[in-house]
PDB file of C-alpha atoms in Angstrom:
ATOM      1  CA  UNK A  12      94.296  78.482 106.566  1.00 64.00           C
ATOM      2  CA  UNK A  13      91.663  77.742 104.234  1.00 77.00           C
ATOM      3  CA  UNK A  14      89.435  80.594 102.925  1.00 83.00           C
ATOM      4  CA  UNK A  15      86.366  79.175 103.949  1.00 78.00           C
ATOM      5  CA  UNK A  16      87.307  79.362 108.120  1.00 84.00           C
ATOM      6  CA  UNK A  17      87.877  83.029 107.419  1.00 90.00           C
ATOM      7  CA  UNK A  18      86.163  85.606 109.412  1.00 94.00           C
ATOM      8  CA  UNK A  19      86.819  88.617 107.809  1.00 96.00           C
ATOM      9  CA  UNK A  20      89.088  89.801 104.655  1.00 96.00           C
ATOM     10  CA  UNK A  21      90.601  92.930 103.467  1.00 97.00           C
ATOM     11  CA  UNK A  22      90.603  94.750 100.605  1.00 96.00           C
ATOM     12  CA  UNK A  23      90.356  98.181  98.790  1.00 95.00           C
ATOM     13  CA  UNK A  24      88.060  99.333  97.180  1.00 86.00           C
ATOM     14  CA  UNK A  25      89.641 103.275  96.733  1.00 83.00           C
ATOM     15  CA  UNK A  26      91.734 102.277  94.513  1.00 79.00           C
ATOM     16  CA  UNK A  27      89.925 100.317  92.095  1.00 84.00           C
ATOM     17  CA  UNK A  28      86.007  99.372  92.574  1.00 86.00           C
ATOM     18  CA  UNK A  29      86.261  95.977  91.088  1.00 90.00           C
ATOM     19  CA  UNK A  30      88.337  95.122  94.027  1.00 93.00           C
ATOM     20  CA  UNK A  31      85.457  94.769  95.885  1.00 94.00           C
ATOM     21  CA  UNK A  32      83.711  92.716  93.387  1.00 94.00           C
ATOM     22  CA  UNK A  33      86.955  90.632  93.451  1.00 95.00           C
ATOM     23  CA  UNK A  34      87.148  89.888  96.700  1.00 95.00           C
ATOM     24  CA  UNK A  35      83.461  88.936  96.792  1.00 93.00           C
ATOM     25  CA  UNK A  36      84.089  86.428  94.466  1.00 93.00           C
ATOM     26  CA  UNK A  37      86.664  84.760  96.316  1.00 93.00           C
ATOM     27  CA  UNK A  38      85.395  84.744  99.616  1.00 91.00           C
ATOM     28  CA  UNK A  39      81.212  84.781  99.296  1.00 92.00           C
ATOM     29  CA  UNK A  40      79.685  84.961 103.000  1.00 89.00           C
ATOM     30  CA  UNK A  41      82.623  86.521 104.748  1.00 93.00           C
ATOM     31  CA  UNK A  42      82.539  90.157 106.294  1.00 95.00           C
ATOM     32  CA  UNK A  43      84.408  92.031 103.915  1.00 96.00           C
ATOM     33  CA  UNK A  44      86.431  95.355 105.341  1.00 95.00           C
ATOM     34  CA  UNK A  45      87.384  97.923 102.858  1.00 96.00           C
ATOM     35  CA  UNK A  46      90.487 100.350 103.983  1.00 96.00           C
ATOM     36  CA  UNK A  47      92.127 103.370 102.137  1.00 94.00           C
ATOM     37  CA  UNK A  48      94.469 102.043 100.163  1.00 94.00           C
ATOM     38  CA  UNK A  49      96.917  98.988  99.481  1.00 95.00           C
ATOM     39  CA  UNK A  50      99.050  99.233 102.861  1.00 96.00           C
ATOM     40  CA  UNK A  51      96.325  99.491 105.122  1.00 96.00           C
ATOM     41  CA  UNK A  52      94.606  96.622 103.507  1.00 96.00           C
ATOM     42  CA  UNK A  53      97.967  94.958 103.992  1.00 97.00           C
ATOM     43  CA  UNK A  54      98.698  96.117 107.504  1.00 97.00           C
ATOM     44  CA  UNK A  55      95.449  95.015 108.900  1.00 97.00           C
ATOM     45  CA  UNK A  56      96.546  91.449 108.219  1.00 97.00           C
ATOM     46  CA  UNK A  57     100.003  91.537 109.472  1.00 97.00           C
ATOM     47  CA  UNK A  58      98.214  93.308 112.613  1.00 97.00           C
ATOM     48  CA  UNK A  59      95.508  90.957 113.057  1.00 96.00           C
ATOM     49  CA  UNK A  60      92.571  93.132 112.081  1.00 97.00           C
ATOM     50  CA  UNK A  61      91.531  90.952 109.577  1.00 97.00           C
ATOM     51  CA  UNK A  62      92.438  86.680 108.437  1.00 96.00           C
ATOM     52  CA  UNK A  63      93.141  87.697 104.691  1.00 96.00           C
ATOM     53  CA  UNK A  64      93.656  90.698 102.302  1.00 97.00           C
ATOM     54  CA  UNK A  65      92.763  90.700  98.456  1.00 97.00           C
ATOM     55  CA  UNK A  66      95.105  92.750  96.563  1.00 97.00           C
ATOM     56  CA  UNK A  67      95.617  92.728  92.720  1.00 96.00           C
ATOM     57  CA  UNK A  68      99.246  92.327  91.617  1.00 94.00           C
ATOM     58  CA  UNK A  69      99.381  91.767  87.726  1.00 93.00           C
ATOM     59  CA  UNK A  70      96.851  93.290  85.038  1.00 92.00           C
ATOM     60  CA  UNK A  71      96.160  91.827  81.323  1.00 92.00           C
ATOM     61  CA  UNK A  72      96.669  96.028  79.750  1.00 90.00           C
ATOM     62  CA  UNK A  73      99.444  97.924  82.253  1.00 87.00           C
ATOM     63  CA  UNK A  74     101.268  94.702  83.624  1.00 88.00           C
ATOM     64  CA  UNK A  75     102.439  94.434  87.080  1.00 90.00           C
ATOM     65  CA  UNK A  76     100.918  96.302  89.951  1.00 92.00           C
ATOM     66  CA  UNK A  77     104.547  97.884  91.547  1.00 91.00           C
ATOM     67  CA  UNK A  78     102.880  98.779  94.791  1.00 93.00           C
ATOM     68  CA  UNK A  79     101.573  95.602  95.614  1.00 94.00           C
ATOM     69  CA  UNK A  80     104.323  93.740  94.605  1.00 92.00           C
ATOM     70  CA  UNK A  81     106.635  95.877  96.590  1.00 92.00           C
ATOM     71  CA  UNK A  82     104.669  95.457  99.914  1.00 94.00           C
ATOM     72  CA  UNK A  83     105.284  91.063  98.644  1.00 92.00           C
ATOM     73  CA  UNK A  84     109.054  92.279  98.987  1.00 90.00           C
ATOM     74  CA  UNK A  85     108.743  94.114 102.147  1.00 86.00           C
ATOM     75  CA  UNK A  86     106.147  92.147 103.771  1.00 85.00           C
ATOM     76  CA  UNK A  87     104.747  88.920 105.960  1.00 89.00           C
ATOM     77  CA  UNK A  88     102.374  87.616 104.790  1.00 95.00           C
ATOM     78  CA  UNK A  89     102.139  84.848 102.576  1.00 94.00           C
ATOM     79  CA  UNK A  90      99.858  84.122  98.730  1.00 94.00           C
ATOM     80  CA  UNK A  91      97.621  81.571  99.618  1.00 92.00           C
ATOM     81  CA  UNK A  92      95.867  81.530  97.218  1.00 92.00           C
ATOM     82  CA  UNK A  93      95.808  83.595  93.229  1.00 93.00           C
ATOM     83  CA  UNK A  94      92.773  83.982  90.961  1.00 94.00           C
ATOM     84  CA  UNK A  95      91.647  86.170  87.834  1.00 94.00           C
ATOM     85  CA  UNK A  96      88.880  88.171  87.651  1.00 95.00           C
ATOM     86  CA  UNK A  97      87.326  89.924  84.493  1.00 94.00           C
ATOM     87  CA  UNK A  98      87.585  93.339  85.269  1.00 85.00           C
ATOM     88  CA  UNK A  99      85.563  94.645  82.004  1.00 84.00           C
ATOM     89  CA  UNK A 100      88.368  95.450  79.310  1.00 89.00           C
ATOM     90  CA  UNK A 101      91.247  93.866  80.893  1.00 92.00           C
ATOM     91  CA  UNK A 102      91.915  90.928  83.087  1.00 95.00           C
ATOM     92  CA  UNK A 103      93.236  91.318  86.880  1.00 95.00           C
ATOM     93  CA  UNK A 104      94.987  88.662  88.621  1.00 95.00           C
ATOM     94  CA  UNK A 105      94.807  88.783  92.632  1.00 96.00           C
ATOM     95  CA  UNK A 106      96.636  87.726  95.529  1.00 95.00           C
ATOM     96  CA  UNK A 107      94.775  86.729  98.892  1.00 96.00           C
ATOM     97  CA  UNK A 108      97.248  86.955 101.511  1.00 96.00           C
ATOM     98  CA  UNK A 109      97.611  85.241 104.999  1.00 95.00           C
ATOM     99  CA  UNK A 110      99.737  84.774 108.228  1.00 94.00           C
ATOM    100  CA  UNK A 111      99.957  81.804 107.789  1.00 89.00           C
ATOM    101  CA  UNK A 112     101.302  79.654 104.443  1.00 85.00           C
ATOM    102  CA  UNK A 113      99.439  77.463 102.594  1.00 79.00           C
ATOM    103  CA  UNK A 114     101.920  74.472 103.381  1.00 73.00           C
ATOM    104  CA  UNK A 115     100.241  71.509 101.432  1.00 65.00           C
ATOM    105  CA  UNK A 116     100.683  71.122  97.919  1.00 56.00           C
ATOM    106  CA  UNK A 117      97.925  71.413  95.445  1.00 60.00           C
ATOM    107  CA  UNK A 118      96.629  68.112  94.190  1.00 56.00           C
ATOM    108  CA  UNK A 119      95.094  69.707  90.777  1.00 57.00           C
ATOM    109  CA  UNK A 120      98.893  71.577  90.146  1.00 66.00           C
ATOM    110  CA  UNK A 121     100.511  74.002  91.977  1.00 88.00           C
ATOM    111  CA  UNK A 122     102.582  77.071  91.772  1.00 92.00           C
ATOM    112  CA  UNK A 123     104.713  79.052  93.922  1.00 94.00           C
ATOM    113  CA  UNK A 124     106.197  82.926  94.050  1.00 94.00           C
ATOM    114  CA  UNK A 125     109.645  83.563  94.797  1.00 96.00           C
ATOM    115  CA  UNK A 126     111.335  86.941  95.134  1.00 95.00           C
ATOM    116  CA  UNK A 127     115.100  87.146  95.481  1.00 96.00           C
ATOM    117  CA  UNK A 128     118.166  89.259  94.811  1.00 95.00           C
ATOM    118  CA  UNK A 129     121.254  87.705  93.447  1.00 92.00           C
ATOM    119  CA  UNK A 130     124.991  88.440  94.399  1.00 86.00           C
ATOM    120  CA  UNK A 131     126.650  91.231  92.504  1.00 84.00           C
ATOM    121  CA  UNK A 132     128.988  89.049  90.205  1.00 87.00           C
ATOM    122  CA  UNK A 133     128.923  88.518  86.596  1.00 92.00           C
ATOM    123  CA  UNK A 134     126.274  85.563  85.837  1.00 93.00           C
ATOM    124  CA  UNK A 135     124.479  85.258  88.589  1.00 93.00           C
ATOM    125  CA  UNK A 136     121.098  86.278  87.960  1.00 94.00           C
ATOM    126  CA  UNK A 137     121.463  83.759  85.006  1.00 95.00           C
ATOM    127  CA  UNK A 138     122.513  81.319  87.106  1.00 95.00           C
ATOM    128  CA  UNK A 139     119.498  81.971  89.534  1.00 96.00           C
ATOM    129  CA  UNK A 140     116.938  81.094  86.136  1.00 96.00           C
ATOM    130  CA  UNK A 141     119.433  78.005  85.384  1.00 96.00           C
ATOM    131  CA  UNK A 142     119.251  76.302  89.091  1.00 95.00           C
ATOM    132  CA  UNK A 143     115.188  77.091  88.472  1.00 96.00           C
ATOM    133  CA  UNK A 144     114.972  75.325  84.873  1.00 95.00           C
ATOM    134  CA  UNK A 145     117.566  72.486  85.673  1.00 96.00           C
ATOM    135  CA  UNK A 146     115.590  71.193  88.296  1.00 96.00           C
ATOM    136  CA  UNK A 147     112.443  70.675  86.007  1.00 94.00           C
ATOM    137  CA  UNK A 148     110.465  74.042  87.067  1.00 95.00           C
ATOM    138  CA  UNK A 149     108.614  76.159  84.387  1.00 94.00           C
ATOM    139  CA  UNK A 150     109.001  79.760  84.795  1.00 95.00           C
ATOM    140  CA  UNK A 151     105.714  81.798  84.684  1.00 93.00           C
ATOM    141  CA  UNK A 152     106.665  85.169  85.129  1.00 90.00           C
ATOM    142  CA  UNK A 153     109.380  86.906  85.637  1.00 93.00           C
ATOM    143  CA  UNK A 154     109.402  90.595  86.998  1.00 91.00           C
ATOM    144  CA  UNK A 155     112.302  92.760  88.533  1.00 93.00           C
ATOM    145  CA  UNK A 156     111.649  95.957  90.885  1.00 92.00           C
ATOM    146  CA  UNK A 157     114.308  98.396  92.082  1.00 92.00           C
ATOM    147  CA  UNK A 158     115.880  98.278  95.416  1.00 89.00           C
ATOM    148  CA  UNK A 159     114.749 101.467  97.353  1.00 85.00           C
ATOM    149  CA  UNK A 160     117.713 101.359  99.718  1.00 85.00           C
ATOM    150  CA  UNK A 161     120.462 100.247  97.247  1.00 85.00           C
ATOM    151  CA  UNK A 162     121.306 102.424  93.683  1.00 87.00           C
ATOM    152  CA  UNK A 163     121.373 100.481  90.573  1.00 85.00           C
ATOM    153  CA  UNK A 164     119.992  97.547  92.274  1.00 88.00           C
ATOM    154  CA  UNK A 165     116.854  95.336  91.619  1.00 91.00           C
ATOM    155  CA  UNK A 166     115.107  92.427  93.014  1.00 93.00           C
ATOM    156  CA  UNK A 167     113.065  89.736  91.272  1.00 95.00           C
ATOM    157  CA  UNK A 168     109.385  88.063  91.238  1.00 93.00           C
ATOM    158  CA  UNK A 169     109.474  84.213  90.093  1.00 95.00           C
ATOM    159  CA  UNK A 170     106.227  82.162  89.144  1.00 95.00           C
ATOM    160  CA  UNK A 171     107.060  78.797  88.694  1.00 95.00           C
ATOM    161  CA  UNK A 172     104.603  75.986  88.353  1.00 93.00           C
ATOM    162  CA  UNK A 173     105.234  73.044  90.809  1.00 91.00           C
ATOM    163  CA  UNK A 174     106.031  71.896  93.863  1.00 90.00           C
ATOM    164  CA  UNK A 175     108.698  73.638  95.955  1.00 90.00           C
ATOM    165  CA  UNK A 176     108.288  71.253  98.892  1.00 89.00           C
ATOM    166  CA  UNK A 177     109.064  68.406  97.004  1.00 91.00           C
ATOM    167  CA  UNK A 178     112.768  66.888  96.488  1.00 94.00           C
ATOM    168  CA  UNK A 179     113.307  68.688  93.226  1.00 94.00           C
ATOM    169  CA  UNK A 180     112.260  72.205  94.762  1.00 94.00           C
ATOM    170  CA  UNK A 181     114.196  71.366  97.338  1.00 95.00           C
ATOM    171  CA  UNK A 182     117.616  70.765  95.620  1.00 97.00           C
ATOM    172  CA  UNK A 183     116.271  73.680  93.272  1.00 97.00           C
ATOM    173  CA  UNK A 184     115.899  76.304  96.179  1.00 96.00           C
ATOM    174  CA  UNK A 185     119.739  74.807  97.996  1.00 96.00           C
ATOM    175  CA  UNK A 186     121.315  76.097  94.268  1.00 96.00           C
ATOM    176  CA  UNK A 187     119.458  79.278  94.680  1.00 95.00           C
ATOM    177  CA  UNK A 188     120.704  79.916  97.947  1.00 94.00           C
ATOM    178  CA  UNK A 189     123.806  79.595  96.763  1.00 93.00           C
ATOM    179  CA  UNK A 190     124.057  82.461  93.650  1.00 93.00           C
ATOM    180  CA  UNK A 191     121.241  84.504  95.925  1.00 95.00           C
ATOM    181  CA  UNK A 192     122.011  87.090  98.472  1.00 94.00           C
ATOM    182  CA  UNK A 193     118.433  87.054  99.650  1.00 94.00           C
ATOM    183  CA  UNK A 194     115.426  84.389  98.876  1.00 95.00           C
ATOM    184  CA  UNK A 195     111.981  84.304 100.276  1.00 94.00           C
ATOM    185  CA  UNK A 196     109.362  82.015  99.010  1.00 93.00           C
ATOM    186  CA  UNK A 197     105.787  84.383  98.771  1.00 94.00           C
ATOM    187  CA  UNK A 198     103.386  82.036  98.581  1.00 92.00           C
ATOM    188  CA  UNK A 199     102.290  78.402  97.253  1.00 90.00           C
ATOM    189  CA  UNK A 200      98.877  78.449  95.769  1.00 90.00           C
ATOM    190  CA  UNK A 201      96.551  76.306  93.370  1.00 86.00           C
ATOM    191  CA  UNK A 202      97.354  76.686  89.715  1.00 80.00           C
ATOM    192  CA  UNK A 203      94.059  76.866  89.067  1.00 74.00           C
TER     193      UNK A 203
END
């Protein structure tokens, strides 16, 4: 779904006041609800209170936002679309999130979001980055988060810039699914 058919969008404003400046930026002209805090804003996507929610997920100074990207791991919805804003001393990159996926790829460049765990064996995580580089994919980022429901374990947050739909991504993601024990693709989104 493409921003512009939105009706309304989510957002937060509680937790950080240039989130509503954000998400103003993004989506000019669209009724803009602000909720409590980051799972609310979330939740009234997945329950259909709102098309889209703008969340921030990475800043320039402290890194990535944990919350957010933990409600990526637990979640629905799907990155549509990711954008920087100039939050005064520090940069903020956000997500806007949708039901549905954006399913085309991006004529000026794409990108996509992964999150996985790998199998508990010796190599396999390096393996996981291997299958990703082999098939000609440039790793942006690379964050890990801790399991809540397993000790000592930890799942992982891949940028990659390209095309996951095409036949490289998709012999890339078949030698993922085999060192993974869980993959979900986030999101798909303009590089730019």
């Amino acid at each position: 779904m493409d921003i512009r058919e939105m009706k309304k969008i989510a957002y937060c404003a509680g937790m950080d006041p240039e989130d509503y400046k954000a998400t103003c930026f993004v989506s000019p002209g669209i009724s803009h609800i602000d909720y409590s805090n980051y799972d609310k804003t979330y939740e009234a996507v997945v329950s259909g209170e709102c098309d889209a929610c703008v969340l921030p997920f990475e800043r320039s100074r402290s890194g990535k936002v944990n919350h957010t990207m933990d409600l990526f791991y637990q979640g629905d919805l799907s990155i549509i679309k990711v954008f920087k804003w100039n939050a005064g001393d520090e940069v903020v990159r956000y997500a806007v999130l949708a039901k549905e996926p954006n399913e085309t790829a991006c004529e000026d460049g794409s990108r996509f979001m992964m999150i996985f765990t790998v199998l508990n064996m010796q190599g396999t995580l390096v393996k996981a980055i291997n299958a990703i580089s082999s098939h000609g994919f440039n790793i942006r980022f690379l964050h890990t988060r801790p399991l809540s429901y397993e000790e000592w374990g930890y799942y992982f947050y891949i940028e990659c810039d390209g095309d996951d739909t095409s036949p490289e991504g998709k012999a890339m993601l078949e030698d993922l699914s085999a060192v993974c024990e869980t993959l979900k693709l986030v999101g798909r989104y303009p590089s730019k």
